XYZ file of N, CA and C in Angstrom:
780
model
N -41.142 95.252 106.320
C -41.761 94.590 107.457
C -41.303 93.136 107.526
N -41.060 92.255 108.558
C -40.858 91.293 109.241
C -42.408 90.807 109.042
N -42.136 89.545 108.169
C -43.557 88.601 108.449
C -43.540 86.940 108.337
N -43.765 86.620 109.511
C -43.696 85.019 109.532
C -45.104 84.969 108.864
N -45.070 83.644 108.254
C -45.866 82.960 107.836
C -46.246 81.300 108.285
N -47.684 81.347 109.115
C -47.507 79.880 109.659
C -48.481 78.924 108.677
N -47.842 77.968 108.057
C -48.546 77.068 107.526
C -47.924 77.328 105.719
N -47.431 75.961 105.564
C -47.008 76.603 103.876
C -47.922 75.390 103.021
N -48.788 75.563 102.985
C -49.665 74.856 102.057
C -50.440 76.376 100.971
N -51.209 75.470 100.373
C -51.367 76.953 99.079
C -51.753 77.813 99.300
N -52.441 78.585 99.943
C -52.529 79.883 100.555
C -51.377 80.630 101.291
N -50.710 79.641 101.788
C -49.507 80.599 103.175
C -48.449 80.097 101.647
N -48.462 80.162 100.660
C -47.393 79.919 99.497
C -47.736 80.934 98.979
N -49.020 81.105 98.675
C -49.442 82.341 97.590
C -49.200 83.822 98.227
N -49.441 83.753 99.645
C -49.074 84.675 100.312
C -47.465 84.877 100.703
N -46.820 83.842 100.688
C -45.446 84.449 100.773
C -45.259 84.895 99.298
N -45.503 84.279 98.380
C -45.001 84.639 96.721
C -45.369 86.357 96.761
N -46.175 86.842 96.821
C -46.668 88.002 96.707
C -46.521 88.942 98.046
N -45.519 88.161 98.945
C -45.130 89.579 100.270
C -43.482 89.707 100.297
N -42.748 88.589 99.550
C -41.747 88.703 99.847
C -40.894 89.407 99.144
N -41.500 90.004 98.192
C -40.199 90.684 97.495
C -40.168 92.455 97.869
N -41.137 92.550 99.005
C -41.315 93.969 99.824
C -41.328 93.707 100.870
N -41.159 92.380 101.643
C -41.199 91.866 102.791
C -39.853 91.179 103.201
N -39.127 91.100 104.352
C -38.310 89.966 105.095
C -39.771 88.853 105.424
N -39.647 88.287 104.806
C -40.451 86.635 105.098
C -39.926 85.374 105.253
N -40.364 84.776 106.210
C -40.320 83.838 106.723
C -41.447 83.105 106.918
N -41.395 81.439 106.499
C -42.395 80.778 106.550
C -42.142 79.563 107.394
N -43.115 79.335 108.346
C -43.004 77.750 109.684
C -44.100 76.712 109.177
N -43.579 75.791 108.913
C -44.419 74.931 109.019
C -43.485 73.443 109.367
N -44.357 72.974 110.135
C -43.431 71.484 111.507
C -43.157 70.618 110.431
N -43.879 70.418 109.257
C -42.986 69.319 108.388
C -42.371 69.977 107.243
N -40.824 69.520 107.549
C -40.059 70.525 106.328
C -40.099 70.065 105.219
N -40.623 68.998 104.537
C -41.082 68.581 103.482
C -42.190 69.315 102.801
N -42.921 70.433 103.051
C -43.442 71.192 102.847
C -42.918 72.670 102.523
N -42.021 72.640 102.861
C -41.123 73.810 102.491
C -40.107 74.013 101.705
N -40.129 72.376 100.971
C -38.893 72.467 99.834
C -39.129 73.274 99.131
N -40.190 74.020 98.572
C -40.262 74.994 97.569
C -40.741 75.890 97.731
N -40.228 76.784 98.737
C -40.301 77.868 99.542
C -39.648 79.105 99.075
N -39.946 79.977 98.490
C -39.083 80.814 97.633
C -38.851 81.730 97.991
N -37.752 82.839 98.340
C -37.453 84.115 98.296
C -38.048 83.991 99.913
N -37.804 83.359 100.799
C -38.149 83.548 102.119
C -37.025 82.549 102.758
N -36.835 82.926 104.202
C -36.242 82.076 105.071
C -37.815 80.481 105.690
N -36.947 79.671 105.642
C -38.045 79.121 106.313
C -37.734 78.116 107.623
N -38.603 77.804 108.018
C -38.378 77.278 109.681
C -39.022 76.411 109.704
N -38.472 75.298 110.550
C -39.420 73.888 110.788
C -39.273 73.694 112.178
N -39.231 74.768 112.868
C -39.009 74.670 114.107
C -39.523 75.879 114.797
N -40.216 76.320 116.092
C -40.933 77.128 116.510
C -39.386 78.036 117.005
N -38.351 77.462 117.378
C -37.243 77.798 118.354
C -36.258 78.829 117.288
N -36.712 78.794 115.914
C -36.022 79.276 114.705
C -36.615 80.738 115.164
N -37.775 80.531 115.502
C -38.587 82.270 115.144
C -38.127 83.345 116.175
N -37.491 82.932 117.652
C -37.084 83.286 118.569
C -36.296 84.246 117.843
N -34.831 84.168 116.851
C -34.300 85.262 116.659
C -34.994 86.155 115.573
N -36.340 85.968 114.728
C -36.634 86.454 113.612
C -37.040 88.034 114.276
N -38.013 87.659 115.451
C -38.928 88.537 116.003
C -39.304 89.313 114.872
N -40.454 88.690 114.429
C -41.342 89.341 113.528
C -42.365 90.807 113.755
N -42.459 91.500 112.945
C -43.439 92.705 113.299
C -44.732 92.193 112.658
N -45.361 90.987 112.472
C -46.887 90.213 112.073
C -46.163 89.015 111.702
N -47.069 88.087 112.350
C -47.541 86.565 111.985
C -48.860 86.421 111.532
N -48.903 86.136 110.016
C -49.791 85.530 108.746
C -49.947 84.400 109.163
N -51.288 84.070 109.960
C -51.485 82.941 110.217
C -52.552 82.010 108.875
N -52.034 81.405 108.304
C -52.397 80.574 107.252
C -52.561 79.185 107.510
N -52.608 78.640 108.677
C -52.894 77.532 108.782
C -54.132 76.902 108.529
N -54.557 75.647 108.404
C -55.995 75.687 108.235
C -56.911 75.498 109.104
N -58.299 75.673 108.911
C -59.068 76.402 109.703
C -58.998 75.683 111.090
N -59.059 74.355 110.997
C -58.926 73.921 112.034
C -57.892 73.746 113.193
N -56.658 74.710 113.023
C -55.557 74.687 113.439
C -54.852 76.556 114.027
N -56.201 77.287 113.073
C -55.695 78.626 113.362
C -55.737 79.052 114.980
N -56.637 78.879 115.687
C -55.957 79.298 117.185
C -55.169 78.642 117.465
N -55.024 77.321 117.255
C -53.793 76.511 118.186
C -52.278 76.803 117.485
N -52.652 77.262 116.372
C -51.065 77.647 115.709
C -50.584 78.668 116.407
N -51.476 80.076 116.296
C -51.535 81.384 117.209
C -50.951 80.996 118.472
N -51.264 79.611 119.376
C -50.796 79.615 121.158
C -49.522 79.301 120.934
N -49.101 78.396 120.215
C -47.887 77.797 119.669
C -46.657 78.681 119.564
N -47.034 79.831 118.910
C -45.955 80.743 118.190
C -46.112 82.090 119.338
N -46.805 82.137 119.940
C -47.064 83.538 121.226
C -46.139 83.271 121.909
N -45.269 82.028 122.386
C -44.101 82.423 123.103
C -42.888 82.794 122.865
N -43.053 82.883 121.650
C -41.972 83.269 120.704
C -41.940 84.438 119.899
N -42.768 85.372 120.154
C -43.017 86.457 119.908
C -43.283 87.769 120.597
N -42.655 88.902 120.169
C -42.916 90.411 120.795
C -44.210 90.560 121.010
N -44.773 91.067 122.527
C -46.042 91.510 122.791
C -46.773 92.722 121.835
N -46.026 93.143 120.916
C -46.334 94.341 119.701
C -46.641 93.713 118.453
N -46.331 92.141 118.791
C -46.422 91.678 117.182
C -47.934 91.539 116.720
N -47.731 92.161 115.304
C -49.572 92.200 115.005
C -50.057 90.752 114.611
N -50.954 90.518 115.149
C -51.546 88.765 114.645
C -52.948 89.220 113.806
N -52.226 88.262 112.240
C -53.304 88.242 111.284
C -53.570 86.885 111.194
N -55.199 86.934 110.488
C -55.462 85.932 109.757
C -56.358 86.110 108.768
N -56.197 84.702 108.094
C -57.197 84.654 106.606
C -57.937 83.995 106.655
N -58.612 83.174 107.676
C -58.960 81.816 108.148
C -61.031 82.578 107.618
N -61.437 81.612 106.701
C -62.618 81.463 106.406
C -63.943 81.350 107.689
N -63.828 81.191 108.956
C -64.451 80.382 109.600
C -63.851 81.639 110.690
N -64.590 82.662 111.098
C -63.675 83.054 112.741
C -64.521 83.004 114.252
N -65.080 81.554 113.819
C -65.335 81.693 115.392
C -64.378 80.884 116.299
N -64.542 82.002 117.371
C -63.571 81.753 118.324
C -62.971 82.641 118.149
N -62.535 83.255 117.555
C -61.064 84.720 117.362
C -61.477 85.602 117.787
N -62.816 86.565 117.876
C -63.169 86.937 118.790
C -62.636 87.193 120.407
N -62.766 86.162 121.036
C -62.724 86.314 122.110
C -61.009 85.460 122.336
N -60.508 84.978 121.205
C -58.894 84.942 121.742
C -58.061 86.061 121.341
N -58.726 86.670 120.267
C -57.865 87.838 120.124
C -57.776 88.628 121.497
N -59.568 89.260 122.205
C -59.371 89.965 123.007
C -58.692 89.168 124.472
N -58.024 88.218 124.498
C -57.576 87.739 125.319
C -56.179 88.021 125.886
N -55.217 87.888 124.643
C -53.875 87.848 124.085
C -53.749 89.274 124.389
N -54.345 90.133 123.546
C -53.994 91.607 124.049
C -52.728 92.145 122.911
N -52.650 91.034 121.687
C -51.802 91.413 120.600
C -52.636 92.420 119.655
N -52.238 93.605 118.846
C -52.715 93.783 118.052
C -53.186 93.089 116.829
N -54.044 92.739 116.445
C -54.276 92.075 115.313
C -55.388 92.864 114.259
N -55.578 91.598 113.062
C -55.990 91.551 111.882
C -56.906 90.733 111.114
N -57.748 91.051 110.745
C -58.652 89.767 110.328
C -58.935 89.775 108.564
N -58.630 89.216 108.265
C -59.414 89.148 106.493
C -59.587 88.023 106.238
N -60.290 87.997 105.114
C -61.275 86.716 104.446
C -60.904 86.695 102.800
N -59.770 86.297 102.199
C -59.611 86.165 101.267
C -60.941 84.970 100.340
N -61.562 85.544 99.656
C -62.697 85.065 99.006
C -62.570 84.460 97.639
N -61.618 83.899 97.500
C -61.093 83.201 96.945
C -59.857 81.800 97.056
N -60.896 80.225 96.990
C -59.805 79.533 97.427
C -58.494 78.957 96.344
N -57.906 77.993 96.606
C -57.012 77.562 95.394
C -57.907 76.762 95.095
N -58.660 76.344 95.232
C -59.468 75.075 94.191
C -59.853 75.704 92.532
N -60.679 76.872 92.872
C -61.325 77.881 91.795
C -60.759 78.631 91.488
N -59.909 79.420 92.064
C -59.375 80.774 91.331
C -58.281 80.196 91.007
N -58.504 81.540 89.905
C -56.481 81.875 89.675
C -55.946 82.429 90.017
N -55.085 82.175 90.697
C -53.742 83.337 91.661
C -53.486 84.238 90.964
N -53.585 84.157 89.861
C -52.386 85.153 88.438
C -53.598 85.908 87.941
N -54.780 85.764 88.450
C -55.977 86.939 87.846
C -56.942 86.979 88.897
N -56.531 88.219 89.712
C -57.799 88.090 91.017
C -58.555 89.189 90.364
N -58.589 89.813 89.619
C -59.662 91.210 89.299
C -60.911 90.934 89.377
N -61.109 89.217 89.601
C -62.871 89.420 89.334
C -63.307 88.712 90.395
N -62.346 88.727 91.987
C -62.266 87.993 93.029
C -62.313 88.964 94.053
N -62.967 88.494 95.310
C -63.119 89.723 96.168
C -62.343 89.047 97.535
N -62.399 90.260 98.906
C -62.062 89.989 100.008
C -62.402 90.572 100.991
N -62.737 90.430 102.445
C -63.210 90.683 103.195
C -62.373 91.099 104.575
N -62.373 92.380 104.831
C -61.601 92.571 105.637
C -62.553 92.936 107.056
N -61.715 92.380 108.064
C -63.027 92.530 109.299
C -62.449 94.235 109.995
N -63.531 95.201 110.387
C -62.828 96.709 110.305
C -62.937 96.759 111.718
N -63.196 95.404 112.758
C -62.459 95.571 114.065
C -61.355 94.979 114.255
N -59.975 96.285 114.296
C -58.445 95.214 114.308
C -57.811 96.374 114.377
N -56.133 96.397 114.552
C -55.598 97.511 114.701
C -55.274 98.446 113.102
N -55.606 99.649 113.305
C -56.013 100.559 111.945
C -54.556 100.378 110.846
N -53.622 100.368 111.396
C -52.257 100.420 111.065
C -52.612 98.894 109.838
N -52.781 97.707 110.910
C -52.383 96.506 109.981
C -53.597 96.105 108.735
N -54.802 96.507 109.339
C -56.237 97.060 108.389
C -55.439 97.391 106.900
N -54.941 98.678 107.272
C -54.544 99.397 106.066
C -53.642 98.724 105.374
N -52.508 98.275 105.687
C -52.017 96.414 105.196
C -52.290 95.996 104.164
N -53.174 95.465 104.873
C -54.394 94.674 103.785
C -55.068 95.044 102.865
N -55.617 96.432 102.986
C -56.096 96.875 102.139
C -55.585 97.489 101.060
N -54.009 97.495 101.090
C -53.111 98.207 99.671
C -52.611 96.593 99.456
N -53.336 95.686 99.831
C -52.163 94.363 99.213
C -53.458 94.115 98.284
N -54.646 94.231 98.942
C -55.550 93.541 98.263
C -56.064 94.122 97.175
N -56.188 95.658 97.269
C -56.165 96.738 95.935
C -55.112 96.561 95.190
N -53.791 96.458 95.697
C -52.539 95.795 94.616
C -52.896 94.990 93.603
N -53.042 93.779 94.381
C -54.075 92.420 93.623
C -55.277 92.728 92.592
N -55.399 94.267 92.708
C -57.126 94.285 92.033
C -58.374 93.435 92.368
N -58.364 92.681 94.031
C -59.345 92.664 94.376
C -60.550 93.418 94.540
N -61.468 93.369 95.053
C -63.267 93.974 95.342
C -63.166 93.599 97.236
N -62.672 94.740 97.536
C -63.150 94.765 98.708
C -64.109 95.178 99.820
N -64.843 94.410 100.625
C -66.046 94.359 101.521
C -65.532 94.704 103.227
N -65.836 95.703 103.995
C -65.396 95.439 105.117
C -66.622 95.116 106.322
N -66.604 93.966 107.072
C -67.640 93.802 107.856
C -66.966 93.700 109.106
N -67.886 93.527 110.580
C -67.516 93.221 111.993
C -67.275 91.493 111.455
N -66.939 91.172 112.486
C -66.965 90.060 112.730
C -68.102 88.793 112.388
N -68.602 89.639 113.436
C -70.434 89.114 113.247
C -71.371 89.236 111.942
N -70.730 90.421 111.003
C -71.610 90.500 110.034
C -70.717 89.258 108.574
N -69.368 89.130 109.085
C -69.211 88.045 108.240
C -69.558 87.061 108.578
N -69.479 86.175 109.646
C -70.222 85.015 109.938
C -71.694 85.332 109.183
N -72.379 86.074 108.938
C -74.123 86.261 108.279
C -73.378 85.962 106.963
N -72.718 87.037 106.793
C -72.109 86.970 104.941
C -71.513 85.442 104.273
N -70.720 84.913 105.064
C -70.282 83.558 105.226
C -71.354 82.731 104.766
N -72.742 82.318 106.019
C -73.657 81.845 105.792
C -74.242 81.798 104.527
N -74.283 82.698 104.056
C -75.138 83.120 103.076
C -74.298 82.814 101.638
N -73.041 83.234 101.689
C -72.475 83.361 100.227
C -71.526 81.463 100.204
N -71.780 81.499 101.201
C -70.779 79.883 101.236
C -72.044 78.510 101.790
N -72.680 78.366 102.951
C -73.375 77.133 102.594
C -74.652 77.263 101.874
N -74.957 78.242 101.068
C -76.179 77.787 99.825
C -75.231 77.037 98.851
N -74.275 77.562 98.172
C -73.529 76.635 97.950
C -72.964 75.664 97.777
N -72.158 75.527 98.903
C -71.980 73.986 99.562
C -73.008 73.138 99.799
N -74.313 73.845 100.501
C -75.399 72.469 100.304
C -75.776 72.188 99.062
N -75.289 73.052 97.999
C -76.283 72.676 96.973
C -75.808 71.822 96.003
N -74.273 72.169 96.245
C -73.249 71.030 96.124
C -73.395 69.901 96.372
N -73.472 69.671 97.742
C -73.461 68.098 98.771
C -74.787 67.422 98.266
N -75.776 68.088 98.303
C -76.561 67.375 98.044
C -76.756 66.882 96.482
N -76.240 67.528 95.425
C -76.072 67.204 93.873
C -75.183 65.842 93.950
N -73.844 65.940 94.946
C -73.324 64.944 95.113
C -73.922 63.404 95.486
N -74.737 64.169 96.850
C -75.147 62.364 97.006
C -76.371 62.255 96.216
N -77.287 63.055 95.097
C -78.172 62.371 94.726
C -77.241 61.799 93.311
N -76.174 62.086 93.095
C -75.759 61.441 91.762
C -75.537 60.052 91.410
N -76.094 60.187 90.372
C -75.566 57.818 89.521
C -74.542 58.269 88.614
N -73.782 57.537 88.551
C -73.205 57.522 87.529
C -73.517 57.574 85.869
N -72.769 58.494 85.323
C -73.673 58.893 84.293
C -72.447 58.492 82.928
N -72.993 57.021 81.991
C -71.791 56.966 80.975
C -72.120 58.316 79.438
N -72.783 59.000 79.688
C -72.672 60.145 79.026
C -73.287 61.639 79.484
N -72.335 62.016 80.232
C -73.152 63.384 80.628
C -72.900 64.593 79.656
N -74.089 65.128 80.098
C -74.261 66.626 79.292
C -73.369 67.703 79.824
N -72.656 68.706 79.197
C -72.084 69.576 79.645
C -72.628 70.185 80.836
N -73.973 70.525 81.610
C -74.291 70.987 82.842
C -73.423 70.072 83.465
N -74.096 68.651 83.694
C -73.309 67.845 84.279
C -72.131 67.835 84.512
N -71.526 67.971 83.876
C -69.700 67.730 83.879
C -69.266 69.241 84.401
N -70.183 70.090 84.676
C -69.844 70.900 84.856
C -70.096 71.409 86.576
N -71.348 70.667 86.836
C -71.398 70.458 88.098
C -70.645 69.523 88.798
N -70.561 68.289 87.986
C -69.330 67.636 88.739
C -67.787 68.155 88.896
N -67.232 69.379 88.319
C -66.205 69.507 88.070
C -66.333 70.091 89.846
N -67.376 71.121 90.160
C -67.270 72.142 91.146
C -67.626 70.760 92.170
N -68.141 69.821 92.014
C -68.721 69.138 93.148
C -67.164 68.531 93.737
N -66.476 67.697 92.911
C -65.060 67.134 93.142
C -63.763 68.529 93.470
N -64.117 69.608 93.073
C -63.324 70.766 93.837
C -63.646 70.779 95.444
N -65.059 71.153 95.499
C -65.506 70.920 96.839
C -64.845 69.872 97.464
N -65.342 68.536 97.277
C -64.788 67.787 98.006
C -63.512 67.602 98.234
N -62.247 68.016 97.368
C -61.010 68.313 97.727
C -60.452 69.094 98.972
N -61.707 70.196 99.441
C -61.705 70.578 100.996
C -61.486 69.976 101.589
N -60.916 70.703 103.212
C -60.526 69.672 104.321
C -62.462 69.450 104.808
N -62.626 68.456 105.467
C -63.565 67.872 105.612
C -64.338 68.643 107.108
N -63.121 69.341 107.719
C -63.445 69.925 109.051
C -63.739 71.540 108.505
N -63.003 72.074 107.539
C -63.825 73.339 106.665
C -65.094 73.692 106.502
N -65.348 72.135 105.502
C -66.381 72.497 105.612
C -67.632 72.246 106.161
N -67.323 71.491 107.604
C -68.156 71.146 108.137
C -68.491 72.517 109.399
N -67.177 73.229 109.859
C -67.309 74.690 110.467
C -68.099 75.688 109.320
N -68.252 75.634 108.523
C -68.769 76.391 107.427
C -70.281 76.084 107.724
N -70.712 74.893 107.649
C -71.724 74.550 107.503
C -72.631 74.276 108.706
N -71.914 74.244 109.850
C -72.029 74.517 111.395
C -72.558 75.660 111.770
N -72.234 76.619 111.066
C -72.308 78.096 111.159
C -73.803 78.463 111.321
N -73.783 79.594 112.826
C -75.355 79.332 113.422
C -76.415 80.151 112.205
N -75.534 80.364 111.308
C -76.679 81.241 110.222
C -77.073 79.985 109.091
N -76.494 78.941 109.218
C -76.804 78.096 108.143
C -77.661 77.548 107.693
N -78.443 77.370 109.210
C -80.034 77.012 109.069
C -81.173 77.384 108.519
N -80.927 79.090 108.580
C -81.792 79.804 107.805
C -81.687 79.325 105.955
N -80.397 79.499 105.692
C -79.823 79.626 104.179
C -80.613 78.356 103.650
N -80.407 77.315 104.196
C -81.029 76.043 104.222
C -82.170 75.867 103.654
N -83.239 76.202 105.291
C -84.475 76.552 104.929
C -85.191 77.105 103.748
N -83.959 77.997 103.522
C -84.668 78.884 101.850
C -84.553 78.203 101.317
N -83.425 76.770 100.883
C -82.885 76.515 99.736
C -84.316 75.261 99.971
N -84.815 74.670 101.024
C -85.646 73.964 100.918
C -87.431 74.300 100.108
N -87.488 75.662 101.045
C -88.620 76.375 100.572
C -89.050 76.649 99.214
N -87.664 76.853 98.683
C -87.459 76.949 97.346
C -87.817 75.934 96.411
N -86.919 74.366 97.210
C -86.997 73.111 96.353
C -88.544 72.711 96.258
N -89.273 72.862 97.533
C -90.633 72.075 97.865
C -91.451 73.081 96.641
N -91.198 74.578 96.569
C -91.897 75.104 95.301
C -91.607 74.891 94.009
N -90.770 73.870 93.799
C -90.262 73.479 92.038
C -91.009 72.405 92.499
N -90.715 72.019 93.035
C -91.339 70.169 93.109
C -93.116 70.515 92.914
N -93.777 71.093 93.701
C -94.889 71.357 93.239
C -95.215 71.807 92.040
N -94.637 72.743 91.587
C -94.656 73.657 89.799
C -94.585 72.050 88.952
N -93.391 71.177 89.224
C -92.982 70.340 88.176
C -94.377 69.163 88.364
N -94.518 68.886 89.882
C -95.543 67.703 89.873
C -96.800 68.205 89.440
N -97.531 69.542 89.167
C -98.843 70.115 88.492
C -99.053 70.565 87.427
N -97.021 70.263 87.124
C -97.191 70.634 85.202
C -97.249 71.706 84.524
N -97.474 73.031 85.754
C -98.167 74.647 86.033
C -96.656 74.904 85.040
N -97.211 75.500 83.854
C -96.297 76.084 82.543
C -96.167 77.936 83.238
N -97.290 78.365 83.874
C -97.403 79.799 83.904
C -96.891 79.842 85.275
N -96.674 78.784 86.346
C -95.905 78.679 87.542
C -94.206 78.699 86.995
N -94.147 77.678 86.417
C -92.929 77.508 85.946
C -91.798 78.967 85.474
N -92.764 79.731 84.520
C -92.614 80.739 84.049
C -92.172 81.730 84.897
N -93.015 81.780 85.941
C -92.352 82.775 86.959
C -91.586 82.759 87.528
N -91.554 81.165 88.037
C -89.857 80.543 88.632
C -88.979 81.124 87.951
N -88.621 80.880 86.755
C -87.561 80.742 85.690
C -86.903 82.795 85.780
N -88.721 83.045 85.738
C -88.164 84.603 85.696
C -87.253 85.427 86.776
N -88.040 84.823 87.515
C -87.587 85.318 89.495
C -85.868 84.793 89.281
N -85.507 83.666 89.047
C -84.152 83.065 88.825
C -83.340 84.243 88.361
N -83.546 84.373 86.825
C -83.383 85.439 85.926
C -82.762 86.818 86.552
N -83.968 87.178 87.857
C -83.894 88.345 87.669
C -82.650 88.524 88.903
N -83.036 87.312 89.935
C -82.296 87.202 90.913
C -80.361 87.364 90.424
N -80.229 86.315 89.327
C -79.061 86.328 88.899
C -78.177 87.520 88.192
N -79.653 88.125 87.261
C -78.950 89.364 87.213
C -78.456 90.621 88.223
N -79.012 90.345 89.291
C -78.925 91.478 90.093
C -77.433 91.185 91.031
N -77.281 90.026 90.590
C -75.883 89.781 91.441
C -75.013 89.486 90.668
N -73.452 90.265 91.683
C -72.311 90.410 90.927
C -71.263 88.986 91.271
């Protein structure tokens, strides 16, 4: 298969590393200083390059804030058959440009970013494939990502935006806010250093990530819990309640065990 790749930053890298040696690949991205180390693929710094590739899928890897406008960019330069994927964390809006375009396409949610994982061991990393898209490029995905020894989830659209909500800004708020209540600490305890390690990953995000992440109309709810939650420690801790406490701790416990 013929597959452009738009955007070569670490994801549209990790994804050419692992398509091209069963793939003709090709990777675009407008500054070719980004593509010096582009391997085992043709690459392009120019939209006018892709004209002779005519790809059978464009891997759109750009980041989140750039994935439809990359998609309008590269549509004139492409076969009305060509399948349009993406990996883009965040899909609102794709929805209704996919059904616009009238290209076959693809949606997945690789659930794993470069900040945290390791490329070289996904077995204990999952992915999300959306199961409205054309069946052909679905299936794609789903022998690359079983290749990988990922854990794969398939939802609509709509049910990842809920899943999103839920598995990404409890998270992230719980992050942001560890962040701004922090002082500087000249000896921290291993929790510490350990929350700061994930807090300074986070913030290595693009800033528009994760603010669409956290935008997200399910976020409010996730929130709410995480508040509901806080206002019931704060009471347990301000009444001293040892047999309140106890149950907290357990409920935690049991919560954590039950998830993978």
């Amino acid at each position: 298969m013929k597959i452009l790749i738009l955007g070569a930053g670490k994801m549209g890298s990790f994804f050419c590393d692992i398509l091209s040696f069963d793939n003709d690949v090709a990777m675009f991205d407008s500054d070719p200083r980004r593509l010096r180390f582009a391997y085992n693929c043709r690459r392009f710094s120019s939209l006018d390059e892709v004209d002779g590739f005519n790809p059978d899928m464009v891997l759109n890897a750009a980041t989140v804030k750039y994935t439809i406008d990359a998609f309008k960019e590269v549509l004139p330069h492409i076969g009305s058959k060509t399948v349009l994927a993406d990996i883009a964390s965040v899909k609102a809006g794709l929805t209704d440009f996919y059904s616009s375009v009238g290209h076959p396409f693809v949606s997945t949610h690789p659930m794993f970013g470069p900040t945290f994982a390791n490329l070289d061991a996904l077995s204990q990393e999952n992915a999300i494939i959306i199961s409205e898209g054309d069946k052909k490029a679905i299936l794609f995905f789903d022998n690359l990502y079983r290749r990988l020894g990922l854990h794969i989830e398939y939802y609509t659209f709509r049910e990842h935006d809920r899943t999103i909500a839920y598995s990404l800004s409890i998270p992230f708020a719980s992050t942001l806010v560890f962040g701004a209540a922090m002082k500087p600490q000249p000896a921290p305890g291993t929790t510490f250093k350990r929350h700061m390690a994930i807090a300074r990953g986070l913030m290595s995000e693009d800033d528009y990530l994760l603010s669409e992440i956290l935008f997200n109309a399910d976020s409010v709810e996730q929130l709410d819990n995480i508040r509901s939650h806080l206002d019931n420690l704060r009471e347990i801790i301000d009444r001293r309640d040892s047999d309140a406490m106890s149950a907290f701790l357990n409920c935690v416990r049991k919560n954590l065990s039950s998830t993978t």
